[in-house]
């Protein structure tokens, strides 16, 4: 990449949002450059392509009636972006200067990019329990997304961990599909909003284990078979049989790079102007899970990626680029 060239569009991050933004920007002859991301010291498991790279079967993405694996879906997104001559670097951006245009970005290998616009699609990282067996049975029983994976557990018993709105939503959603939901919470009261609490508490297919925490996820070669749950008051532990465990203790948006630069919501997600992907800095756009704490789906991320590319193109036209 020429140090003298000023890019029209640079995309930080990949996944459905970043790659869709690249596809749309490339077809608009904006010659986008993508820094797809990768592992960091703080997040050694982070890989280019986002959370779908650690998802096995995806059955709810339109156009794939037979289903598709997460990594294969992301490979197709990437190839489609590259088909239109998108330049992709499999590394992270580590420094940004949005104080003046063209913006200045620097990657971990020292690549410096000057760009008229920037699209941020760095995603969010699910919070996990960090207990024994959790990594072993991820995607073989352990999940952080009921709407993504709930259909795999029809007429089976599952566990949900958490006490906020997300946990209540996951449990209520799962109760429509599975045999029974056991919700495990560290306290004896819920943090969720009143309406969400009542919905879960009044559901006959949802039971509660109060003052409790998962100590270990257990299973066999086929997958998860249960979890060891400890009562935090008595110290007693018991094995709870279940085929699925849904961790619903929140997500952390990957916004460390933009702290103090871009406006965020209370949860750390980037603020965008309603109805658009524009941030508080002119020429900087955000799409996907980095600005979406509510839906967090591949299809919605792809939709906002499309929006970001169109927003960037129109912004460049408005500014005579």
CSV table of C-alpha atoms in Angstrom, one decimal:
chain,number,residue,atom,x,y,z
A,1,UNK,CA,0.0,0.0,0.0
A,2,UNK,CA,1.4,3.4,-1.0
A,3,UNK,CA,2.0,5.7,1.9
A,4,UNK,CA,1.0,8.6,-0.3
A,5,UNK,CA,-2.3,7.3,-1.4
A,6,UNK,CA,-5.4,8.6,0.5
A,7,UNK,CA,-8.0,5.8,0.7
A,8,UNK,CA,-11.7,6.7,0.2
A,9,UNK,CA,-12.9,4.0,2.7
A,10,UNK,CA,-11.0,2.0,5.4
A,11,UNK,CA,-12.9,-0.6,7.3
A,12,UNK,CA,-11.7,-1.6,10.8
A,13,UNK,CA,-13.0,-5.1,11.6
A,14,UNK,CA,-14.6,-7.8,9.6
A,15,UNK,CA,-17.5,-10.2,10.3
A,16,UNK,CA,-20.8,-9.9,8.5
A,17,UNK,CA,-20.9,-6.1,9.0
A,18,UNK,CA,-17.3,-5.3,7.8
A,19,UNK,CA,-17.4,-7.7,4.8
A,20,UNK,CA,-20.8,-6.4,3.7
A,21,UNK,CA,-19.6,-2.9,4.0
A,22,UNK,CA,-16.6,-3.9,1.9
A,23,UNK,CA,-18.8,-5.5,-0.8
A,24,UNK,CA,-21.0,-2.4,-1.1
A,25,UNK,CA,-18.1,0.0,-1.0
A,26,UNK,CA,-16.1,-2.0,-3.6
A,27,UNK,CA,-19.0,-2.1,-6.0
A,28,UNK,CA,-19.3,1.6,-5.7
A,29,UNK,CA,-15.7,1.9,-6.8
A,30,UNK,CA,-14.5,3.2,-3.5
A,31,UNK,CA,-11.6,0.7,-3.3
A,32,UNK,CA,-12.1,-0.2,0.3
A,33,UNK,CA,-9.3,-1.5,2.5
A,34,UNK,CA,-10.2,-3.9,5.4
A,35,UNK,CA,-8.2,-4.6,8.5
A,36,UNK,CA,-10.0,-7.8,9.5
A,37,UNK,CA,-8.5,-8.1,13.0
A,38,UNK,CA,-7.1,-11.0,14.9
A,39,UNK,CA,-5.9,-12.2,18.3
A,40,UNK,CA,-4.5,-9.7,20.8
A,41,UNK,CA,-2.8,-10.1,24.2
A,42,UNK,CA,-6.1,-9.2,25.9
A,43,UNK,CA,-8.2,-11.4,23.6
A,44,UNK,CA,-6.1,-14.3,22.4
A,45,UNK,CA,-9.1,-16.2,21.0
A,46,UNK,CA,-10.4,-13.3,18.8
A,47,UNK,CA,-10.1,-14.2,15.1
A,48,UNK,CA,-10.9,-12.4,11.9
A,49,UNK,CA,-14.5,-12.9,10.9
A,50,UNK,CA,-16.1,-12.2,14.3
A,51,UNK,CA,-18.2,-14.5,16.5
A,52,UNK,CA,-19.4,-16.6,13.6
A,53,UNK,CA,-15.9,-18.0,13.4
A,54,UNK,CA,-16.5,-19.9,16.6
A,55,UNK,CA,-20.0,-20.9,15.6
A,56,UNK,CA,-20.6,-24.3,14.1
A,57,UNK,CA,-24.0,-24.6,12.4
A,58,UNK,CA,-25.9,-21.5,11.2
A,59,UNK,CA,-29.4,-22.3,10.3
A,60,UNK,CA,-31.1,-18.9,10.4
A,61,UNK,CA,-29.1,-16.9,7.8
A,62,UNK,CA,-31.3,-16.4,4.7
A,63,UNK,CA,-30.3,-18.2,1.5
A,64,UNK,CA,-28.9,-21.4,3.1
A,65,UNK,CA,-31.9,-23.7,3.7
A,66,UNK,CA,-29.6,-26.6,4.4
A,67,UNK,CA,-27.6,-24.6,6.9
A,68,UNK,CA,-23.9,-23.6,6.8
A,69,UNK,CA,-21.1,-23.4,9.3
A,70,UNK,CA,-20.1,-20.0,10.7
A,71,UNK,CA,-16.5,-20.2,9.3
A,72,UNK,CA,-17.7,-21.2,5.9
A,73,UNK,CA,-20.2,-18.4,5.8
A,74,UNK,CA,-17.5,-15.9,6.7
A,75,UNK,CA,-15.2,-17.4,4.1
A,76,UNK,CA,-17.9,-16.7,1.5
A,77,UNK,CA,-18.3,-13.1,2.7
A,78,UNK,CA,-14.6,-12.6,2.4
A,79,UNK,CA,-14.3,-14.1,-1.0
A,80,UNK,CA,-17.2,-11.9,-2.3
A,81,UNK,CA,-15.5,-8.8,-0.9
A,82,UNK,CA,-12.2,-9.9,-2.6
A,83,UNK,CA,-14.0,-10.6,-5.9
A,84,UNK,CA,-14.5,-6.8,-6.2
A,85,UNK,CA,-10.9,-6.1,-5.4
A,86,UNK,CA,-11.2,-5.3,-1.7
A,87,UNK,CA,-7.7,-5.3,-0.1
A,88,UNK,CA,-7.8,-7.3,3.2
A,89,UNK,CA,-5.2,-7.3,5.9
A,90,UNK,CA,-5.5,-10.0,8.6
A,91,UNK,CA,-4.4,-7.8,11.4
A,92,UNK,CA,-5.6,-5.1,13.9
A,93,UNK,CA,-5.5,-1.4,13.7
A,94,UNK,CA,-3.8,-0.2,16.9
A,95,UNK,CA,-3.9,3.6,16.6
A,96,UNK,CA,-6.4,6.0,15.1
A,97,UNK,CA,-6.2,9.8,14.7
A,98,UNK,CA,-9.7,11.2,13.9
A,99,UNK,CA,-8.7,14.8,14.8
A,100,UNK,CA,-8.4,15.8,11.2
A,101,UNK,CA,-9.0,14.5,7.7
A,102,UNK,CA,-7.7,12.5,6.1
A,103,UNK,CA,-7.8,10.3,9.1
A,104,UNK,CA,-4.7,8.5,10.1
A,105,UNK,CA,-4.7,4.8,11.1
A,106,UNK,CA,-1.8,2.5,12.0
A,107,UNK,CA,-1.8,-1.3,12.2
A,108,UNK,CA,0.1,-3.6,14.5
A,109,UNK,CA,2.6,-4.4,11.8
A,110,UNK,CA,3.2,-0.7,11.2
A,111,UNK,CA,1.1,-0.1,8.1
A,112,UNK,CA,-0.1,3.5,8.0
A,113,UNK,CA,-3.2,4.5,6.2
A,114,UNK,CA,-4.7,7.8,5.5
A,115,UNK,CA,-8.4,7.7,4.7
A,116,UNK,CA,-11.2,10.1,3.9
A,117,UNK,CA,-13.8,7.9,5.8
A,118,UNK,CA,-13.6,5.0,8.3
A,119,UNK,CA,-16.2,2.3,8.9
A,120,UNK,CA,-15.9,0.6,12.3
A,121,UNK,CA,-17.1,-3.0,12.5
A,122,UNK,CA,-15.0,-4.4,15.4
A,123,UNK,CA,-18.0,-6.3,16.9
A,124,UNK,CA,-18.5,-7.4,20.5
A,125,UNK,CA,-17.2,-10.3,22.6
A,126,UNK,CA,-19.5,-12.5,24.7
A,127,UNK,CA,-18.7,-12.7,28.4
A,128,UNK,CA,-18.1,-16.2,29.5
A,129,UNK,CA,-18.1,-17.9,32.9
A,130,UNK,CA,-14.4,-19.0,32.8
A,131,UNK,CA,-15.2,-22.4,34.4
A,132,UNK,CA,-13.8,-25.9,33.7
A,133,UNK,CA,-15.3,-27.5,30.7
A,134,UNK,CA,-16.8,-24.4,29.2
A,135,UNK,CA,-14.3,-24.1,26.4
A,136,UNK,CA,-14.4,-27.9,25.8
A,137,UNK,CA,-18.2,-27.8,25.2
A,138,UNK,CA,-18.6,-24.5,23.3
A,139,UNK,CA,-20.8,-25.2,20.3
A,140,UNK,CA,-21.4,-28.7,21.7
A,141,UNK,CA,-23.8,-27.6,24.4
A,142,UNK,CA,-22.4,-24.2,25.5
A,143,UNK,CA,-23.6,-21.1,23.7
A,144,UNK,CA,-24.0,-17.4,24.3
A,145,UNK,CA,-26.9,-16.9,21.9
A,146,UNK,CA,-30.3,-18.6,22.3
A,147,UNK,CA,-31.8,-17.1,19.1
A,148,UNK,CA,-28.8,-18.5,17.2
A,149,UNK,CA,-28.6,-22.0,18.8
A,150,UNK,CA,-31.9,-22.6,20.6
A,151,UNK,CA,-33.4,-24.7,17.8
A,152,UNK,CA,-30.7,-27.4,18.3
A,153,UNK,CA,-32.2,-28.2,21.7
A,154,UNK,CA,-35.8,-28.9,20.9
A,155,UNK,CA,-37.5,-31.0,23.7
A,156,UNK,CA,-34.3,-31.1,25.7
A,157,UNK,CA,-33.4,-29.6,29.1
A,158,UNK,CA,-31.2,-26.5,29.1
A,159,UNK,CA,-29.6,-24.1,31.6
A,160,UNK,CA,-29.4,-20.3,31.4
A,161,UNK,CA,-26.9,-18.3,33.5
A,162,UNK,CA,-27.7,-14.7,34.4
A,163,UNK,CA,-30.1,-12.4,36.1
A,164,UNK,CA,-30.6,-9.4,33.8
A,165,UNK,CA,-32.9,-8.7,30.9
A,166,UNK,CA,-30.8,-10.7,28.5
A,167,UNK,CA,-31.0,-13.8,30.6
A,168,UNK,CA,-34.8,-13.5,31.0
A,169,UNK,CA,-35.2,-13.0,27.2
A,170,UNK,CA,-33.0,-16.0,26.5
A,171,UNK,CA,-34.9,-18.2,29.0
A,172,UNK,CA,-38.3,-17.1,27.8
A,173,UNK,CA,-37.3,-17.6,24.1
A,174,UNK,CA,-35.9,-21.1,24.9
A,175,UNK,CA,-39.0,-22.1,26.8
A,176,UNK,CA,-40.9,-22.0,23.6
A,177,UNK,CA,-38.6,-24.6,22.1
A,178,UNK,CA,-37.1,-26.8,24.7
A,179,UNK,CA,-38.5,-29.2,27.3
A,180,UNK,CA,-37.4,-27.2,30.4
A,181,UNK,CA,-35.2,-24.2,31.3
A,182,UNK,CA,-33.3,-23.9,34.6
A,183,UNK,CA,-32.1,-20.4,35.2
A,184,UNK,CA,-29.1,-20.1,37.4
A,185,UNK,CA,-28.4,-16.8,39.2
A,186,UNK,CA,-25.8,-15.8,41.8
A,187,UNK,CA,-28.3,-13.8,43.9
A,188,UNK,CA,-31.8,-14.3,45.3
A,189,UNK,CA,-33.2,-11.4,43.3
A,190,UNK,CA,-33.1,-10.6,39.6
A,191,UNK,CA,-31.6,-7.5,38.0
A,192,UNK,CA,-34.0,-7.7,35.0
A,193,UNK,CA,-36.8,-5.2,34.4
A,194,UNK,CA,-40.0,-5.9,36.2
A,195,UNK,CA,-41.9,-7.0,33.1
A,196,UNK,CA,-39.1,-9.4,32.0
A,197,UNK,CA,-38.9,-10.8,35.5
A,198,UNK,CA,-42.6,-11.5,35.6
A,199,UNK,CA,-42.6,-13.1,32.2
A,200,UNK,CA,-39.9,-15.6,33.3
A,201,UNK,CA,-41.2,-16.2,36.8
A,202,UNK,CA,-44.7,-16.9,35.6
A,203,UNK,CA,-43.5,-19.3,32.9
A,204,UNK,CA,-44.2,-23.0,34.0
A,205,UNK,CA,-41.3,-24.2,31.9
A,206,UNK,CA,-38.7,-22.1,33.7
A,207,UNK,CA,-37.4,-22.9,37.1
A,208,UNK,CA,-34.8,-21.0,39.2
A,209,UNK,CA,-31.7,-21.9,41.1
A,210,UNK,CA,-31.0,-19.0,43.4
A,211,UNK,CA,-27.7,-18.0,45.0
A,212,UNK,CA,-26.0,-20.5,42.7
A,213,UNK,CA,-23.1,-20.6,40.2
A,214,UNK,CA,-21.9,-23.0,37.6
A,215,UNK,CA,-18.6,-24.6,38.7
A,216,UNK,CA,-18.0,-27.0,35.8
A,217,UNK,CA,-19.5,-28.1,32.6
A,218,UNK,CA,-19.5,-31.9,32.0
A,219,UNK,CA,-20.1,-34.1,29.1
A,220,UNK,CA,-18.8,-36.9,26.8
A,221,UNK,CA,-17.6,-37.3,23.3
A,222,UNK,CA,-21.1,-36.4,21.9
A,223,UNK,CA,-21.4,-33.1,23.9
A,224,UNK,CA,-22.4,-31.6,27.1
A,225,UNK,CA,-24.5,-33.7,29.5
A,226,UNK,CA,-24.8,-31.3,32.5
A,227,UNK,CA,-23.2,-28.9,34.9
A,228,UNK,CA,-22.0,-28.9,38.4
A,229,UNK,CA,-23.8,-26.1,40.3
A,230,UNK,CA,-22.7,-24.8,43.7
A,231,UNK,CA,-25.0,-23.1,46.2
A,232,UNK,CA,-23.2,-20.0,47.2
A,233,UNK,CA,-24.8,-19.9,50.7
A,234,UNK,CA,-24.5,-23.5,51.7
A,235,UNK,CA,-21.4,-24.5,49.6
A,236,UNK,CA,-23.1,-27.6,48.5
A,237,UNK,CA,-22.7,-28.7,44.9
A,238,UNK,CA,-24.9,-30.8,42.7
A,239,UNK,CA,-24.9,-32.2,39.2
A,240,UNK,CA,-27.7,-30.8,37.0
A,241,UNK,CA,-28.4,-32.8,33.9
A,242,UNK,CA,-28.9,-30.7,30.8
A,243,UNK,CA,-27.9,-30.8,27.1
A,244,UNK,CA,-27.4,-27.0,26.7
A,245,UNK,CA,-26.0,-24.1,28.7
A,246,UNK,CA,-26.6,-20.6,27.6
A,247,UNK,CA,-24.4,-18.0,29.1
A,248,UNK,CA,-26.4,-14.7,29.3
A,249,UNK,CA,-24.2,-12.4,31.4
A,250,UNK,CA,-23.7,-9.8,28.6
A,251,UNK,CA,-21.3,-8.8,25.9
A,252,UNK,CA,-18.4,-6.4,25.8
A,253,UNK,CA,-18.2,-4.2,22.7
A,254,UNK,CA,-14.7,-4.1,21.1
A,255,UNK,CA,-14.3,-0.3,21.5
A,256,UNK,CA,-11.0,0.0,23.4
A,257,UNK,CA,-9.4,1.7,20.4
A,258,UNK,CA,-12.0,4.5,20.4
A,259,UNK,CA,-12.3,5.3,24.1
A,260,UNK,CA,-12.3,9.0,24.6
A,261,UNK,CA,-12.6,9.6,20.9
A,262,UNK,CA,-16.1,8.4,19.9
A,263,UNK,CA,-19.2,8.7,21.9
A,264,UNK,CA,-20.6,5.6,23.5
A,265,UNK,CA,-23.7,4.4,25.3
A,266,UNK,CA,-23.5,3.4,29.0
A,267,UNK,CA,-22.7,-0.2,28.0
A,268,UNK,CA,-19.8,1.0,25.9
A,269,UNK,CA,-21.4,0.5,22.5
A,270,UNK,CA,-20.7,3.2,19.9
A,271,UNK,CA,-23.4,5.8,19.5
A,272,UNK,CA,-24.8,6.3,16.0
A,273,UNK,CA,-27.3,8.9,14.9
A,274,UNK,CA,-30.7,7.1,14.8
A,275,UNK,CA,-31.6,5.9,11.3
A,276,UNK,CA,-27.9,5.9,10.2
A,277,UNK,CA,-24.5,4.6,11.0
A,278,UNK,CA,-22.9,8.0,11.5
A,279,UNK,CA,-20.9,8.6,14.7
A,280,UNK,CA,-20.3,11.9,16.5
A,281,UNK,CA,-17.2,12.4,14.2
A,282,UNK,CA,-18.0,13.4,10.6
A,283,UNK,CA,-16.8,10.7,8.2
A,284,UNK,CA,-16.6,7.9,10.8
A,285,UNK,CA,-19.3,5.3,10.7
A,286,UNK,CA,-20.1,2.3,12.9
A,287,UNK,CA,-21.9,-0.9,12.0
A,288,UNK,CA,-22.6,-4.4,13.4
A,289,UNK,CA,-22.4,-5.5,17.0
A,290,UNK,CA,-20.0,-2.7,18.0
A,291,UNK,CA,-23.1,-0.4,17.9
A,292,UNK,CA,-25.9,-2.9,18.5
A,293,UNK,CA,-26.5,-4.2,22.0
A,294,UNK,CA,-30.0,-5.4,21.2
A,295,UNK,CA,-30.2,-7.7,18.1
A,296,UNK,CA,-26.6,-9.0,17.7
A,297,UNK,CA,-27.5,-11.2,14.7
A,298,UNK,CA,-25.4,-11.9,11.6
A,299,UNK,CA,-28.2,-10.7,9.4
A,300,UNK,CA,-28.7,-7.4,11.2
A,301,UNK,CA,-24.9,-6.9,11.3
A,302,UNK,CA,-24.8,-7.4,7.5
A,303,UNK,CA,-27.7,-4.9,7.1
A,304,UNK,CA,-25.9,-2.2,9.0
A,305,UNK,CA,-22.7,-2.9,7.0
A,306,UNK,CA,-24.7,-2.1,3.9
A,307,UNK,CA,-26.0,1.1,5.5
A,308,UNK,CA,-22.4,2.1,6.5
A,309,UNK,CA,-21.1,1.7,3.0
A,310,UNK,CA,-24.0,3.7,1.6
A,311,UNK,CA,-23.6,6.4,4.3
A,312,UNK,CA,-19.9,6.6,3.6
A,313,UNK,CA,-20.4,6.9,-0.2
A,314,UNK,CA,-23.1,9.7,0.2
A,315,UNK,CA,-20.9,11.5,2.7
A,316,UNK,CA,-18.0,11.5,0.2
A,317,UNK,CA,-20.3,12.8,-2.5
A,318,UNK,CA,-21.6,15.6,-0.1
A,319,UNK,CA,-18.0,16.6,0.5
A,320,UNK,CA,-17.0,16.7,-3.1
A,321,UNK,CA,-15.0,13.4,-3.1
